[in-house]
Amino acid sequence: MNDNAPPTSVGSGSTGRIHPGTSCAARVVRVVAAVLCALGLSAVAASPARADPTAGGDLQVAQTLGDRDLTFMLRRVTGLPGPLHVDVLTHRGTAAGTLRLGAVPTGVSTDRAEGSSAGTTTSRASVRLGGTPGSYGAALDIDRAGPWELVVDDGSRTARIPFVVPGQATSPPELAVFGGFVTAGVLILVTLFVAVRVRRGAWVLLPAGGVVAALAVAVTAALLSASLPPPPQPGGQVDATNDNVTDPYAVVRPVTNDYSRPPVSLELGSYPATAGERGTLRLSVTDDATGLPADDLVVHDGALMHLLVIGPTGELWHLHPIRTAPATYEVQLRLPAAGHYAVSAEFARLGGGVQQVRSATGLTVADGPAHNGPARGGSSRNGSARGGAPALPAELTPQGPGTRTIEGVPVRLSAPSPTAGEASTLTARIGDTPTLQPWLGMVGHMIVVGPLDKADATSPTRMGQAAQGAPVWAHAHSMGGDMSGHSAHDMRAAPAHDADAMGHGDADAMEDGHETGKGDGHGAGTGSMSGLMPLNGDSPADETVAAYGPDASFVYTFSRPGYYRVWIQAERDSAVLTVPYLLRVSPAGGAR
């Protein structure tokens, strides 16, 4: 045996020396593994890409369907095909009966087979409403993503509520992230194979370079995905079709984020009913730029349209007309007194902002036979009178700050003396327990009209005509509520020429006696808004939750001094209380 013979490798016919190429390949593999770990950690730390930045929640739509004031809750569809659960929330005084529901796909598509079913009812169900306030449900089958209509038939009229079922789409950044990591994984295997099988280490650099490039693409896409603008939301910013709802990234879209549309005109149909008679008011919405029907209203603050009607005696109706056809709405009214009624509508257009449009003509109702039953809207929800006489009941006459009783509920209004140009806080304590229910997604609503001449503001017959020409119509919200007995507040302001307002004092007897709310802990900044705001994609609380208040606070800056008529609305015990006030705003500088 030759002890000087070179050693041999076990299982191989090669020498024991390590080939220079093999050593180079091993180093490359180690470098690739280190890069992979570093970039992988970077990708984990990066913000994930999301196809849809807003989680689809439940859709709440209020509808004044004949004599019924209903709230429809369309629960989100969590999988396709799958059920659409519809809950119908009723209020005190809602008549029992049966509603027939239907689901109708309405979108267009490049797929002829899919588009051919548009306008056809694909699923039906019935909801039996009981005589007590509560939630009554049914389920409809949804088999595709896209725009739909919920058809509601009460036997005499049909409402059509548009909604969108979102599809599951993968964004381009997500595709880049997934594709980059998958490609890197494949190339790592190729790199290892080349490192083992090829003697020349330089060949390993080719797949190893591909790994680095693929990881760089994936990590860059992950890092940039959070800053990239999402596509326009179908049904919220652009017209919804089957194609863009299923994949909004596959449809050519505008590069700007401004999707606003022109204002619209509100046209009232004829209203032949006399005082005390039930009549149907039809409304049409027309695009000002083209003169064409504007059938692009979206659900805003829990309704497609918020209709405000102010009568000659100062009664307020806050109604939600049903959509019966494209750009056509209707609502039933029983107006109790002869005279002029001012009409205003608030809504939001698809891709545009909120608009408050006042009818140029309003309504003039002729005298008729006395009405001995309750007026349409005579429930606490709309704050109308109880009979056909022009005068309001004592509890519905406007007063200044202080305590009064509405529908058996004590209501205490406290407010500092408001001054034009300065923010004011108005707080209404409704009852004495935190049992307010969110109505239209808010703890409280405040409607403001003014400034008015004092004689008109206190007249029992001219309020409708005075409101017709009032400079300011306002709709403010008390959104707060941490369910702990105090309500925070927020407000959505209207345009400057129709600025939302906030209230204060009253007639001469109250001009120097405004309450300040001392000792109540009311005012700006109290409480938390978290009680009503959706968290982690969940839907906000609806009317089935009675845990807010009893305070409803509003903040507003009056633009000019004078007398204002103010109505505060809040839901309690499944009934909406409407409390009217007469307030006076002092001129700037403290002058009286």
PDB file of N, CA and C in Angstrom, residues 110 172 230-234 237-241 243-245 247-256 259:
ATOM      1  N   THR A 110     -70.141  42.535 -21.071  1.00  0.00           N
ATOM      2  CA  THR A 110     -69.679  42.126 -22.398  1.00  0.00           C
ATOM      3  C   THR A 110     -70.008  40.671 -22.675  1.00  0.00           C
ATOM      4  N   PRO A 172     -53.324  44.753  -9.289  1.00  0.00           N
ATOM      5  CA  PRO A 172     -52.020  44.564  -9.949  1.00  0.00           C
ATOM      6  C   PRO A 172     -50.847  44.489  -8.978  1.00  0.00           C
ATOM      7  N   PRO A 230     -56.599  53.512  -5.237  1.00  0.00           N
ATOM      8  CA  PRO A 230     -57.465  52.388  -5.612  1.00  0.00           C
ATOM      9  C   PRO A 230     -58.276  52.745  -6.850  1.00  0.00           C
ATOM     10  N   PRO A 231     -58.829  51.771  -7.509  1.00  0.00           N
ATOM     11  CA  PRO A 231     -59.665  52.064  -8.677  1.00  0.00           C
ATOM     12  C   PRO A 231     -60.970  52.709  -8.232  1.00  0.00           C
ATOM     13  N   PRO A 232     -61.671  53.393  -9.120  1.00  0.00           N
ATOM     14  CA  PRO A 232     -62.966  53.967  -8.757  1.00  0.00           C
ATOM     15  C   PRO A 232     -63.921  52.881  -8.267  1.00  0.00           C
ATOM     16  N   GLN A 233     -64.646  53.189  -7.217  1.00  0.00           N
ATOM     17  CA  GLN A 233     -65.549  52.212  -6.631  1.00  0.00           C
ATOM     18  C   GLN A 233     -66.817  52.097  -7.473  1.00  0.00           C
ATOM     19  N   PRO A 234     -67.091  50.926  -8.057  1.00  0.00           N
ATOM     20  CA  PRO A 234     -68.323  50.768  -8.841  1.00  0.00           C
ATOM     21  C   PRO A 234     -69.551  50.951  -7.954  1.00  0.00           C
ATOM     22  N   GLN A 237     -68.476  55.598  -7.231  1.00  0.00           N
ATOM     23  CA  GLN A 237     -67.782  56.652  -7.970  1.00  0.00           C
ATOM     24  C   GLN A 237     -68.018  56.553  -9.472  1.00  0.00           C
ATOM     25  N   VAL A 238     -68.232  55.375  -9.960  1.00  0.00           N
ATOM     26  CA  VAL A 238     -68.525  55.184 -11.383  1.00  0.00           C
ATOM     27  C   VAL A 238     -69.714  54.248 -11.501  1.00  0.00           C
ATOM     28  N   ASP A 239     -70.354  54.275 -12.663  1.00  0.00           N
ATOM     29  CA  ASP A 239     -71.491  53.398 -12.900  1.00  0.00           C
ATOM     30  C   ASP A 239     -71.060  51.943 -12.755  1.00  0.00           C
ATOM     31  N   ALA A 240     -71.886  51.183 -12.062  1.00  0.00           N
ATOM     32  CA  ALA A 240     -71.569  49.780 -11.827  1.00  0.00           C
ATOM     33  C   ALA A 240     -72.052  48.915 -12.982  1.00  0.00           C
ATOM     34  N   THR A 241     -71.180  48.075 -13.481  1.00  0.00           N
ATOM     35  CA  THR A 241     -71.535  47.049 -14.462  1.00  0.00           C
ATOM     36  C   THR A 241     -71.043  45.704 -13.931  1.00  0.00           C
ATOM     37  N   ASP A 243     -68.993  43.796 -15.284  1.00  0.00           N
ATOM     38  CA  ASP A 243     -67.567  43.642 -15.557  1.00  0.00           C
ATOM     39  C   ASP A 243     -66.709  44.407 -14.562  1.00  0.00           C
ATOM     40  N   ASN A 244     -67.019  45.685 -14.312  1.00  0.00           N
ATOM     41  CA  ASN A 244     -66.137  46.441 -13.429  1.00  0.00           C
ATOM     42  C   ASN A 244     -66.366  46.123 -11.956  1.00  0.00           C
ATOM     43  N   VAL A 245     -67.521  45.541 -11.596  1.00  0.00           N
ATOM     44  CA  VAL A 245     -67.706  45.101 -10.223  1.00  0.00           C
ATOM     45  C   VAL A 245     -66.903  43.828  -9.968  1.00  0.00           C
ATOM     46  N   ASP A 247     -64.173  42.886 -11.601  1.00  0.00           N
ATOM     47  CA  ASP A 247     -62.753  43.231 -11.629  1.00  0.00           C
ATOM     48  C   ASP A 247     -62.604  44.693 -12.021  1.00  0.00           C
ATOM     49  N   PRO A 248     -62.578  45.595 -11.049  1.00  0.00           N
ATOM     50  CA  PRO A 248     -62.470  47.025 -11.383  1.00  0.00           C
ATOM     51  C   PRO A 248     -61.148  47.394 -12.018  1.00  0.00           C
ATOM     52  N   TYR A 249     -60.133  46.520 -11.900  1.00  0.00           N
ATOM     53  CA  TYR A 249     -58.822  46.820 -12.476  1.00  0.00           C
ATOM     54  C   TYR A 249     -58.751  46.481 -13.959  1.00  0.00           C
ATOM     55  N   ALA A 250     -59.723  45.694 -14.441  1.00  0.00           N
ATOM     56  CA  ALA A 250     -59.679  45.267 -15.835  1.00  0.00           C
ATOM     57  C   ALA A 250     -60.400  46.232 -16.757  1.00  0.00           C
ATOM     58  N   VAL A 251     -61.046  47.240 -16.188  1.00  0.00           N
ATOM     59  CA  VAL A 251     -61.835  48.186 -16.976  1.00  0.00           C
ATOM     60  C   VAL A 251     -61.066  49.485 -17.109  1.00  0.00           C
ATOM     61  N   VAL A 252     -61.059  50.048 -18.293  1.00  0.00           N
ATOM     62  CA  VAL A 252     -60.397  51.337 -18.503  1.00  0.00           C
ATOM     63  C   VAL A 252     -61.095  52.368 -17.642  1.00  0.00           C
ATOM     64  N   ARG A 253     -60.345  53.128 -16.889  1.00  0.00           N
ATOM     65  CA  ARG A 253     -60.926  54.079 -15.951  1.00  0.00           C
ATOM     66  C   ARG A 253     -60.213  55.425 -16.064  1.00  0.00           C
ATOM     67  N   PRO A 254     -60.845  56.498 -15.626  1.00  0.00           N
ATOM     68  CA  PRO A 254     -60.182  57.801 -15.657  1.00  0.00           C
ATOM     69  C   PRO A 254     -59.012  57.838 -14.685  1.00  0.00           C
ATOM     70  N   VAL A 255     -58.025  58.640 -15.010  1.00  0.00           N
ATOM     71  CA  VAL A 255     -56.840  58.717 -14.159  1.00  0.00           C
ATOM     72  C   VAL A 255     -57.009  59.767 -13.074  1.00  0.00           C
ATOM     73  N   THR A 256     -58.038  60.569 -13.116  1.00  0.00           N
ATOM     74  CA  THR A 256     -58.255  61.594 -12.108  1.00  0.00           C
ATOM     75  C   THR A 256     -59.107  61.059 -10.977  1.00  0.00           C
ATOM     76  N   TYR A 259     -64.574  62.671  -9.687  1.00  0.00           N
ATOM     77  CA  TYR A 259     -65.653  62.033 -10.424  1.00  0.00           C
ATOM     78  C   TYR A 259     -66.958  62.835 -10.281  1.00  0.00           C
TER      79      TYR A 259
END
